[in-house]
Coordinates of C-alpha atoms and ligand atoms in Angstrom, one line a residue:
M1287 CA -17.1 -16.6 -19.7
S1288 CA -15.4 -20.0 -19.8
A1289 CA -15.5 -19.8 -23.6
I1290 CA -13.1 -16.9 -23.5
R1291 CA -10.9 -18.1 -20.7
P1292 CA -7.5 -17.6 -22.2
A1293 CA -5.0 -20.4 -22.5
A1294 CA -2.3 -18.0 -21.3
V1295 CA -1.6 -14.5 -20.2
V1296 CA 1.9 -13.3 -21.0
V1297 CA 3.2 -10.4 -19.0
L1298 CA 6.3 -8.6 -20.5
A1299 CA 8.6 -7.4 -17.7
A1300 CA 12.1 -8.0 -18.9
G1301 CA 13.0 -4.4 -19.6
E1302 CA 15.2 -2.3 -17.4
G1303 CA 13.1 0.8 -16.9
T1304 CA 16.2 3.1 -17.3
R1305 CA 14.1 6.2 -17.0
M1306 CA 13.0 5.4 -13.4
K1307 CA 16.7 6.1 -12.4
S1308 CA 16.4 3.5 -9.7
A1309 CA 18.2 0.6 -8.1
T1310 CA 14.7 -1.1 -7.9
P1311 CA 13.5 -2.7 -11.1
K1312 CA 10.7 -0.7 -12.6
V1313 CA 7.9 -3.2 -12.2
L1314 CA 8.7 -3.5 -8.5
H1315 CA 7.9 0.1 -7.8
E1316 CA 4.7 0.4 -5.9
I1317 CA 1.5 2.4 -6.0
C1318 CA -1.4 1.9 -3.6
G1319 CA 0.3 -0.9 -1.7
R1320 CA 1.1 -3.1 -4.7
S1321 CA 3.9 -3.4 -7.2
L1322 CA 3.3 -2.3 -10.8
V1323 CA 3.5 -5.9 -11.9
G1324 CA 1.3 -7.0 -9.0
H1325 CA -1.5 -4.8 -10.3
V1326 CA -1.1 -6.3 -13.8
L1327 CA -1.2 -9.8 -12.4
A1328 CA -4.3 -9.0 -10.4
A1329 CA -6.0 -7.8 -13.5
A1330 CA -4.8 -10.9 -15.4
R1331 CA -6.1 -13.2 -12.7
E1332 CA -9.6 -11.9 -13.3
L1333 CA -9.5 -13.7 -16.7
A1334 CA -8.7 -17.0 -14.9
P1335 CA -6.1 -18.0 -17.5
E1336 CA -4.9 -21.5 -17.6
N1337 CA -1.3 -20.2 -17.6
L1338 CA 0.2 -17.0 -16.4
V1339 CA 3.7 -16.4 -17.6
V1340 CA 5.9 -13.4 -16.8
V1341 CA 8.9 -12.7 -19.0
V1342 CA 11.8 -11.5 -16.8
G1343 CA 15.2 -10.4 -17.7
H1344 CA 16.7 -7.3 -16.1
A1345 CA 17.2 -7.8 -12.3
R1346 CA 15.4 -11.1 -12.7
E1347 CA 16.4 -12.5 -9.3
K1348 CA 14.6 -9.7 -7.6
V1349 CA 11.6 -9.8 -9.9
T1350 CA 11.3 -13.6 -9.7
A1351 CA 11.5 -13.5 -5.9
H1352 CA 8.8 -10.9 -5.7
L1353 CA 6.6 -12.8 -8.1
S1354 CA 6.8 -16.0 -6.0
D1355 CA 5.9 -13.9 -3.0
I1356 CA 2.8 -12.4 -4.4
D1357 CA 1.5 -15.1 -6.8
P1358 CA 3.2 -18.5 -6.5
G1359 CA 1.1 -19.8 -9.4
V1360 CA 3.0 -17.5 -11.9
R1361 CA 5.6 -19.1 -14.2
T1362 CA 8.6 -17.1 -15.3
A1363 CA 10.4 -17.2 -18.7
V1364 CA 13.8 -15.7 -18.8
Q1365 CA 14.8 -13.4 -21.6
E1366 CA 18.5 -13.1 -21.3
E1367 CA 18.8 -10.2 -23.8
Q1368 CA 16.0 -7.8 -24.4
N1369 CA 15.7 -8.2 -28.2
G1370 CA 12.2 -6.8 -28.4
T1371 CA 8.6 -7.5 -27.4
G1372 CA 8.2 -10.1 -30.2
H1373 CA 11.3 -12.0 -28.9
A1374 CA 9.9 -11.8 -25.4
V1375 CA 6.6 -13.4 -26.3
R1376 CA 8.4 -16.1 -28.4
I1377 CA 10.4 -17.0 -25.2
A1378 CA 7.2 -17.1 -23.2
L1379 CA 5.6 -19.5 -25.7
E1380 CA 8.6 -21.7 -25.7
Q1381 CA 8.4 -21.9 -21.9
L1382 CA 4.8 -23.1 -22.4
G1383 CA 5.9 -25.8 -24.7
G1384 CA 5.6 -24.1 -28.1
G1385 CA 2.4 -23.4 -30.0
I1386 CA -0.6 -23.2 -27.7
D1387 CA -4.2 -23.8 -28.5
G1388 CA -6.6 -21.1 -27.5
T1389 CA -6.3 -17.4 -26.7
V1390 CA -3.0 -15.8 -25.6
V1391 CA -3.3 -12.4 -24.0
V1392 CA -0.2 -10.2 -23.9
V1393 CA 0.2 -7.3 -21.5
C1394 CA 3.0 -5.2 -20.3
G1395 CA 4.2 -5.3 -16.7
D1396 CA 4.2 -1.5 -16.3
T1397 CA 0.5 -0.7 -16.8
P1398 CA -0.9 -0.8 -13.3
L1399 CA -4.2 1.0 -14.2
L1400 CA -5.3 -1.7 -16.6
T1401 CA -8.4 -3.4 -15.2
G1402 CA -9.6 -6.9 -15.4
A1403 CA -12.8 -5.6 -17.0
T1404 CA -11.0 -4.1 -19.9
L1405 CA -9.0 -7.3 -20.4
S1406 CA -12.2 -9.3 -20.3
A1407 CA -13.9 -6.9 -22.9
L1408 CA -10.8 -7.4 -25.1
A1409 CA -11.0 -11.1 -24.8
A1410 CA -14.7 -11.1 -25.5
T1411 CA -14.3 -8.9 -28.7
H1412 CA -11.5 -11.2 -29.8
H1413 CA -13.7 -14.3 -29.4
T1414 CA -17.0 -12.9 -30.8
D1415 CA -15.3 -11.4 -33.9
G1416 CA -13.3 -14.6 -34.5
N1417 CA -10.1 -12.6 -34.8
A1418 CA -6.5 -13.9 -35.2
V1419 CA -5.4 -10.9 -33.2
T1420 CA -7.2 -8.1 -31.4
V1421 CA -5.2 -5.1 -30.2
L1422 CA -6.3 -2.8 -27.4
T1423 CA -5.9 0.8 -28.6
A1424 CA -6.6 4.2 -27.3
E1425 CA -6.9 7.8 -28.5
V1426 CA -4.4 9.8 -26.6
P1427 CA -3.7 13.6 -26.5
D1428 CA 0.0 13.1 -27.1
A1429 CA 1.0 9.9 -29.0
T1430 CA 4.8 10.6 -28.9
G1431 CA 6.8 7.4 -28.4
Y1432 CA 3.9 5.0 -28.9
G1433 CA 3.2 2.7 -31.8
R1434 CA 0.6 4.1 -34.1
I1435 CA -2.5 2.2 -35.3
V1436 CA -2.7 2.4 -39.1
R1437 CA -6.1 1.8 -40.6
D1438 CA -7.2 1.6 -44.2
E1439 CA -10.1 3.5 -45.8
T1440 CA -12.6 1.0 -44.5
G1441 CA -11.3 1.5 -41.0
A1442 CA -9.7 -1.9 -40.8
V1443 CA -6.4 -2.1 -38.9
T1444 CA -3.6 -2.8 -41.3
A1445 CA -0.5 -2.4 -39.2
I1446 CA 1.2 -0.9 -36.1
V1447 CA 4.1 1.4 -36.8
E1448 CA 6.5 2.3 -34.1
H1449 CA 7.1 6.0 -33.4
K1450 CA 10.7 5.7 -34.5
D1451 CA 9.8 4.0 -37.7
A1452 CA 6.8 6.2 -38.6
T1453 CA 6.4 8.7 -41.4
D1454 CA 5.3 12.2 -40.5
A1455 CA 1.8 11.4 -41.7
Q1456 CA 1.7 8.3 -39.4
R1457 CA 3.0 10.3 -36.5
A1458 CA -0.1 12.5 -36.8
I1459 CA -2.2 9.5 -35.8
R1460 CA -3.5 9.7 -32.3
E1461 CA -4.7 6.2 -31.9
I1462 CA -2.0 4.2 -30.3
N1463 CA -1.1 0.6 -29.4
S1464 CA -1.6 0.0 -25.7
G1465 CA 0.7 -3.0 -25.9
V1466 CA -2.2 -5.2 -24.9
F1467 CA -3.3 -8.0 -27.3
A1468 CA -5.4 -11.1 -27.6
F1469 CA -4.0 -13.6 -30.1
D1470 CA -4.9 -17.0 -31.4
G1471 CA -2.1 -18.9 -29.8
A1472 CA -1.1 -21.2 -32.7
L1473 CA -1.2 -18.4 -35.3
L1474 CA 0.9 -16.2 -32.9
A1475 CA 3.6 -18.8 -32.6
D1476 CA 3.7 -19.2 -36.4
A1477 CA 3.8 -15.5 -37.1
L1478 CA 6.5 -14.8 -34.5
K1479 CA 8.9 -17.0 -36.5
K1480 CA 8.5 -14.5 -39.4
V1481 CA 9.1 -11.4 -37.4
R1482 CA 12.3 -9.6 -38.7
T1483 CA 14.6 -7.1 -37.1
D1484 CA 15.0 -4.6 -40.0
N1485 CA 13.7 -1.6 -38.0
S1486 CA 15.3 1.4 -36.4
Q1487 CA 15.8 -0.5 -33.1
G1488 CA 17.0 -3.7 -34.6
E1489 CA 14.4 -5.6 -32.4
E1490 CA 11.8 -8.2 -33.0
Y1491 CA 8.6 -6.2 -32.7
L1492 CA 5.5 -8.0 -31.4
T1493 CA 3.5 -5.4 -33.3
D1494 CA 4.8 -6.7 -36.6
V1495 CA 2.6 -9.8 -36.0
L1496 CA -0.5 -7.8 -36.9
G1497 CA 0.7 -7.1 -40.5
I1498 CA 2.0 -10.6 -40.9
L1499 CA -1.4 -12.2 -39.9
R1500 CA -3.3 -9.7 -42.0
E1501 CA -1.2 -10.4 -45.1
A1502 CA -1.8 -14.1 -44.5
G1503 CA -5.5 -13.4 -44.7
H1504 CA -6.5 -13.6 -41.1
R1505 CA -8.9 -11.3 -39.2
V1506 CA -7.2 -8.4 -37.4
G1507 CA -9.3 -6.4 -35.0
A1508 CA -9.0 -3.5 -32.5
S1509 CA -10.8 -2.7 -29.4
V1510 CA -10.7 1.0 -28.3
A1511 CA -10.3 1.5 -24.6
A1512 CA -13.0 3.8 -23.0
D1513 CA -10.4 5.6 -20.9
H1514 CA -7.0 6.1 -22.4
R1515 CA -5.5 6.7 -19.0
E1516 CA -6.1 3.1 -18.2
I1517 CA -3.5 1.8 -20.6
A1518 CA -0.7 4.3 -19.7
G1519 CA 2.6 2.6 -19.1
I1520 CA 4.9 3.9 -16.4
N1521 CA 8.3 5.0 -17.6
N1522 CA 9.4 7.6 -15.0
R1523 CA 8.5 8.7 -11.6
V1524 CA 6.3 11.5 -12.8
Q1525 CA 4.1 9.0 -14.5
L1526 CA 4.4 6.8 -11.3
S1527 CA 2.9 9.6 -9.2
E1528 CA 0.2 10.3 -11.8
A1529 CA -0.8 6.7 -11.9
R1530 CA -0.9 6.6 -8.1
R1531 CA -3.2 9.6 -8.0
I1532 CA -5.6 8.0 -10.6
L1533 CA -5.7 4.7 -8.8
N1534 CA -6.1 6.3 -5.4
D1535 CA -9.0 8.4 -6.8
R1536 CA -10.6 5.2 -8.2
L1537 CA -10.3 3.4 -4.8
L1538 CA -11.8 6.4 -2.9
T1539 CA -14.6 6.8 -5.5
A1540 CA -15.6 3.2 -4.9
A1541 CA -15.4 3.7 -1.2
M1542 CA -17.6 6.8 -1.3
L1543 CA -20.1 5.1 -3.5
S1544 CA -20.3 2.3 -1.0
G1545 CA -21.2 4.7 1.8
V1546 CA -17.9 6.1 3.1
T1547 CA -17.5 9.8 3.8
V1548 CA -14.1 11.0 2.6
I1549 CA -13.7 14.6 3.6
D1550 CA -10.7 15.4 1.5
P1551 CA -9.9 12.9 -1.3
A1552 CA -6.8 15.0 -2.2
T1553 CA -5.0 14.2 1.1
T1554 CA -6.4 10.7 1.7
W1555 CA -4.3 7.8 0.5
V1556 CA -5.4 4.2 0.5
D1557 CA -4.0 0.8 -0.6
V1558 CA -6.0 -1.5 -2.8
T1559 CA -6.2 -4.0 0.2
V1560 CA -8.0 -1.6 2.6
A1561 CA -11.6 -2.3 3.5
F1562 CA -14.3 0.0 4.7
G1563 CA -17.6 -0.5 6.5
Q1564 CA -20.6 1.6 5.9
D1565 CA -20.8 5.2 7.3
V1566 CA -17.1 5.4 8.0
T1567 CA -15.7 9.0 8.0
V1568 CA -12.2 9.6 6.9
H1569 CA -10.8 13.0 7.8
P1570 CA -8.0 14.9 5.8
G1571 CA -4.4 13.8 5.9
T1572 CA -5.1 10.1 6.4
Q1573 CA -3.1 7.2 4.9
L1574 CA -4.5 3.7 5.1
H1575 CA -2.2 0.8 4.3
G1576 CA -2.0 -2.9 4.1
S1577 CA -4.8 -5.0 5.6
T1578 CA -6.3 -2.0 7.4
R1579 CA -10.1 -2.4 8.0
L1580 CA -12.3 0.4 9.2
G1581 CA -15.6 -0.8 10.8
E1582 CA -19.0 0.6 10.4
G1583 CA -19.5 4.1 11.6
S1584 CA -15.8 4.5 12.7
E1585 CA -14.1 7.8 12.3
V1586 CA -10.4 8.1 11.3
G1587 CA -8.3 11.2 11.0
P1588 CA -7.3 13.9 10.6
N1589 CA -3.7 13.0 10.2
C1590 CA -3.6 9.3 10.7
R1591 CA -1.3 6.7 9.2
L1592 CA -2.7 3.2 9.8
K1593 CA -1.1 0.0 8.6
D1594 CA -2.5 -3.5 9.0
T1595 CA -4.8 -2.0 11.6
V1596 CA -8.4 -3.0 12.4
V1597 CA -10.7 -0.3 13.7
D1598 CA -13.9 -1.7 14.9
A1599 CA -17.4 -0.2 14.6
G1600 CA -17.9 3.2 16.2
A1601 CA -14.3 3.7 17.2
R1602 CA -12.6 7.1 16.9
V1603 CA -8.9 7.5 15.9
D1604 CA -7.4 10.9 15.6
T1605 CA -3.8 12.0 14.6
T1606 CA -2.4 8.5 15.2
V1607 CA 0.3 6.3 13.7
S1608 CA -0.6 2.6 14.0
D1609 CA 0.9 -0.6 12.7
G1610 CA -0.6 -4.0 13.4
A1611 CA -3.1 -2.9 16.1
H1612 CA -6.7 -3.9 16.8
I1613 CA -8.9 -1.1 18.1
G1614 CA -12.1 -2.3 19.6
P1615 CA -15.7 -1.1 19.1
N1616 CA -16.4 2.5 20.3
A1617 CA -12.8 2.9 21.6
T1618 CA -10.9 6.1 21.2
V1619 CA -7.3 6.7 20.2
G1620 CA -5.3 9.9 20.1
P1621 CA -4.7 12.6 19.3
Y1622 CA -1.0 11.9 19.1
A1623 CA -0.8 8.2 19.8
Y1624 CA 1.6 5.6 18.4
L1625 CA 0.2 2.0 18.3
R1626 CA 2.8 -0.7 17.5
P1627 CA 2.3 -4.3 16.6
G1628 CA 0.3 -6.4 19.0
T1629 CA -1.7 -3.6 20.5
R1630 CA -5.3 -4.7 21.3
L1631 CA -7.6 -2.1 22.7
G1632 CA -10.9 -3.4 24.0
A1633 CA -14.4 -2.0 23.5
K1634 CA -14.9 1.5 24.8
G1635 CA -11.2 1.6 25.8
K1636 CA -9.0 4.7 25.4
I1637 CA -5.4 5.2 24.3
G1638 CA -5.0 9.0 24.6
T1639 CA -2.4 11.7 23.9
Y1640 CA 1.3 11.0 23.7
V1641 CA 0.8 7.4 24.4
E1642 CA 2.9 4.6 22.8
T1643 CA 1.8 1.0 23.0
K1644 CA 3.3 -2.3 21.9
N1645 CA 2.3 -5.9 22.4
A1646 CA -0.3 -4.7 24.8
A1647 CA -3.8 -6.0 25.5
I1648 CA -5.9 -3.3 27.1
G1649 CA -9.3 -4.6 28.2
E1650 CA -12.8 -3.3 27.7
G1651 CA -13.3 0.2 29.1
S1652 CA -9.7 0.5 30.3
K1653 CA -7.9 3.8 29.7
V1654 CA -4.3 4.9 29.2
P1655 CA -5.2 8.6 28.7
H1656 CA -1.9 10.6 28.8
L1657 CA 1.8 10.6 28.2
S1658 CA 2.6 6.9 28.7
Y1659 CA 4.4 3.9 27.3
V1660 CA 2.7 0.5 27.6
G1661 CA 4.9 -2.3 26.3
D1662 CA 4.5 -6.1 26.8
A1663 CA 1.5 -5.7 29.0
T1664 CA -1.9 -7.1 29.8
I1665 CA -4.4 -4.7 31.4
G1666 CA -7.8 -6.0 32.5
E1667 CA -11.2 -4.3 32.2
Y1668 CA -12.2 -0.8 33.4
T1669 CA -8.8 0.0 34.7
N1670 CA -7.3 3.5 34.6
I1671 CA -3.6 4.0 34.1
G1672 CA -2.4 7.3 35.6
A1673 CA -0.7 10.0 33.4
A1674 CA 3.0 9.6 32.6
S1675 CA 3.3 6.0 33.4
V1676 CA 5.9 3.7 31.9
F1677 CA 5.7 -0.1 31.6
V1678 CA 9.4 -0.8 32.1
N1679 CA 9.7 -3.9 30.0
Y1680 CA 13.4 -4.0 29.1
D1681 CA 16.4 -4.6 31.3
G1682 CA 18.9 -4.0 28.5
Q1683 CA 18.9 -7.6 27.5
A1684 CA 15.4 -9.2 27.6
K1685 CA 11.8 -8.0 27.5
Y1686 CA 9.4 -8.8 30.4
H1687 CA 5.7 -8.7 30.9
T1688 CA 3.5 -6.6 33.2
T1689 CA 0.0 -7.6 34.2
V1690 CA -2.5 -5.1 35.6
G1691 CA -5.9 -6.4 36.7
S1692 CA -9.4 -5.1 36.2
H1693 CA -10.8 -2.0 38.0
C1694 CA -7.4 -0.8 39.1
R1695 CA -6.5 2.9 39.6
T1696 CA -2.8 3.4 39.1
G1697 CA -1.3 6.7 40.1
S1698 CA 0.3 9.2 37.9
D1699 CA 4.0 8.9 37.1
N1700 CA 4.3 5.2 37.9
M1701 CA 7.0 2.9 36.7
F1702 CA 5.9 -0.8 36.4
V1703 CA 9.2 -2.7 36.5
A1704 CA 8.5 -5.9 34.7
P1705 CA 7.9 -8.7 35.4
V1706 CA 5.3 -7.5 37.8
T1707 CA 1.6 -8.0 38.5
V1708 CA -0.9 -5.6 40.0
G1709 CA -4.0 -7.4 41.2
D1710 CA -7.7 -6.7 40.5
G1711 CA -9.0 -3.6 42.2
A1712 CA -5.6 -2.4 43.4
Y1713 CA -4.5 1.2 43.6
T1714 CA -1.0 2.6 43.3
A1715 CA 0.2 5.9 44.6
A1716 CA 1.4 8.6 42.3
G1717 CA 5.2 8.6 41.7
S1718 CA 5.5 4.9 42.6
V1719 CA 8.2 2.6 41.1
I1720 CA 6.4 -0.7 41.3
T1721 CA 8.9 -3.5 41.5
K1722 CA 7.0 -6.0 43.6
D1723 CA 3.6 -7.6 42.9
V1724 CA 0.6 -5.7 44.3
P1725 CA -2.1 -8.0 45.8
P1726 CA -5.7 -7.4 44.7
G1727 CA -7.4 -4.5 46.5
S1728 CA -4.2 -3.1 48.1
L1729 CA -2.7 0.4 47.8
A1730 CA 0.9 0.2 46.8
V1731 CA 3.1 3.2 47.8
A1732 CA 6.6 2.9 46.4
R1733 CA 8.3 6.3 46.7
G1734 CA 10.6 8.3 49.1
Q1735 CA 9.0 10.0 52.1
Q1736 CA 8.7 13.7 51.8
R1737 CA 10.8 15.8 54.2
N1738 CA 10.3 19.6 54.5
I1739 CA 13.4 21.6 55.7
E1740 CA 11.9 24.8 57.1
G1741 CA 13.6 28.1 56.6
W1742 CA 16.1 26.6 54.1
V1743 CA 15.5 29.4 51.5
A1744 CA 16.0 32.2 54.0
R1745 CA 19.3 30.6 55.2
K1746 CA 20.7 29.5 51.8
R1747 CA 19.3 32.1 49.4
P1748 CA 19.1 35.2 51.5
G1749 CA 17.8 38.3 49.7
S1750 CA 16.6 36.3 46.7
A1751 CA 13.1 36.8 45.2
A1752 CA 12.2 33.4 46.6
A1753 CA 13.3 34.4 50.1
K1754 CA 11.3 37.7 49.8
A1755 CA 8.2 35.8 48.6
A1756 CA 8.6 33.4 51.5
E1757 CA 9.0 36.2 54.0
A1758 CA 5.9 38.0 52.7
A1759 CA 3.9 34.8 52.9
S1760 CA 5.0 34.2 56.5
Q1761 CA 4.1 37.8 57.5
Q1762 CA 0.7 37.5 55.9
G1763 CA 0.2 34.2 57.8
E1764 CA 1.0 36.0 61.1
S1765 CA -1.3 38.9 60.4
E1766 CA -4.1 36.5 59.6
D1767 CA -3.6 34.7 62.9
Ligands
UD1_2799 C1 5.7 -0.8 -27.0 C2 5.1 -1.1 -28.3 C3 4.3 0.1 -28.8 C4 3.3 0.5 -27.8 C5 3.9 0.7 -26.4 C6 2.9 0.8 -25.3 C7 6.4 -2.7 -29.5 C8 7.5 -2.9 -30.5 N1 6.1 -1.5 -29.2 O1 6.7 0.2 -27.2 O2 3.7 -0.1 -30.0 O3 2.7 1.7 -28.1 O4 4.7 -0.5 -26.0 O5 3.4 1.2 -24.1 O6 5.9 -3.7 -29.0 N2 9.9 -5.9 -23.0 C9 10.5 -7.2 -22.7 N3 11.5 -7.6 -23.5 C10 12.0 -6.9 -24.6 C11 11.4 -5.6 -24.8 C12 10.4 -5.2 -24.0 O7 10.1 -7.9 -21.8 O8 12.9 -7.4 -25.2 C13 8.9 -5.4 -22.1 C14 9.2 -4.2 -21.3 O9 9.8 -4.5 -20.1 C15 7.9 -3.5 -21.2 C16 7.2 -3.9 -22.5 O10 7.8 -5.1 -22.9 O11 7.2 -4.0 -20.1 C17 7.2 -2.8 -23.5 O12 8.5 -2.6 -23.9 P1 9.0 -1.1 -24.2 O13 10.4 -1.2 -24.5 O14 8.6 -0.2 -23.1 O15 8.2 -0.8 -25.5 P2 7.8 0.6 -26.1 O16 8.9 1.2 -26.8 O17 7.2 1.4 -25.0
CA2800 CA1 7.0 1.4 -22.7

């Protein structure tokens, strides 16, 4: 492996991507939780290159900022004007200090499906065959727009001809240039000096290097990709969605082969960064994003959207939106729950239906089963929060914390006006507005006394259906006496 470790990988990403019709540069569009260029860099990193250079041009401030975010080890080379792929590589080599010894791999920034394995295979072929250049090619059903691979009668590659410059006979060729190459660095630098611009686009074509090296008597090779879909470049949003589907399928296939049940791959979407334990079940309509991890035997879905969320072993999450939450082992969440950042649910705990939580630690075995908001709170173990409770954390200016102890039973329709503490083992009455601390083991009652005004309906609503019903009830009461 070390023998074929490239001296550099050059990623071409200076183009505008006009056909995306977007304010966002093409290579920053995302599929499966990673930018297009991010996918290419991840594949490139598998080669462990000594240098990784991205050629930037269009919207380079945005692209450069993104690159330093995702891979600070990347160097950038600025191509002020996009004078062609050959020109772009020339600028990258200048950034590296001119001619470079060893292998230089060139890839495009808009081919997110390209794998590290394919790049490694290309580098290996290049090395074993002792080539000056090896191009990754593919047989495609429709070669329109691509550079065609021209071979002689012995099958040796003689040139790459761009679609716009090709003859009718050449356009019939279905083997295309993927835009991925391995070069001998020194020969590449030399050949790039000889590339001309006398073509239909008036550009310096990197592809011309093949013919130049061949005419100088060097070995030119090709490696045919096993799956042509892997090398597809993204030019518009239709291709973007197709690539997302393919990558998503790849990720789900890997998950299933590692022991995850995916009920409906067609409606399940995952990011590359999501991790699964064994015997996880994912139900339809589920989207898993960011650093989400599903623990062994957990069950998620249907209809969940989880971002940066940890679901521990055996937990069950149904119809839930969650961002930045940690769901403990064997806990249950949903249906219809909204977990916001800082939610921590303990083992065997429950966050039920129409419950929203934020910055809330809910201890082992504790339950918030129905219709509640729990924000900025600590709840101990084996406590039950009554239905329709609100942790009133905001006075319009600042947020305050509520603490509820262990083994508490709070009544339905409580307001906990923070900052406030309910001690261990305490009870609160239904309908209470808790504004003062509740000592451990007490019952807090904080609501108006009930007053019944007898005969009010007969006096104020005479002849109404309510009055008649009341009258009938009182007569029945009398006859029963
Ligand atoms: C290129 C190839 C073509 C191949 C196809 C594969 C050339 C001349 N043609 O064509 O043989 O079949 O890719 O997708 O190489 N770029 C720069 N600077 C430039 C020009 C391009 O950085 O001056 C970058 C683009 O951002 C893009 C990549 O190089 O990532 C390819 O450029 P593009 O214009 O898309 O080339 P194609 O016409 O598709
Ligand atoms: Ca292209």
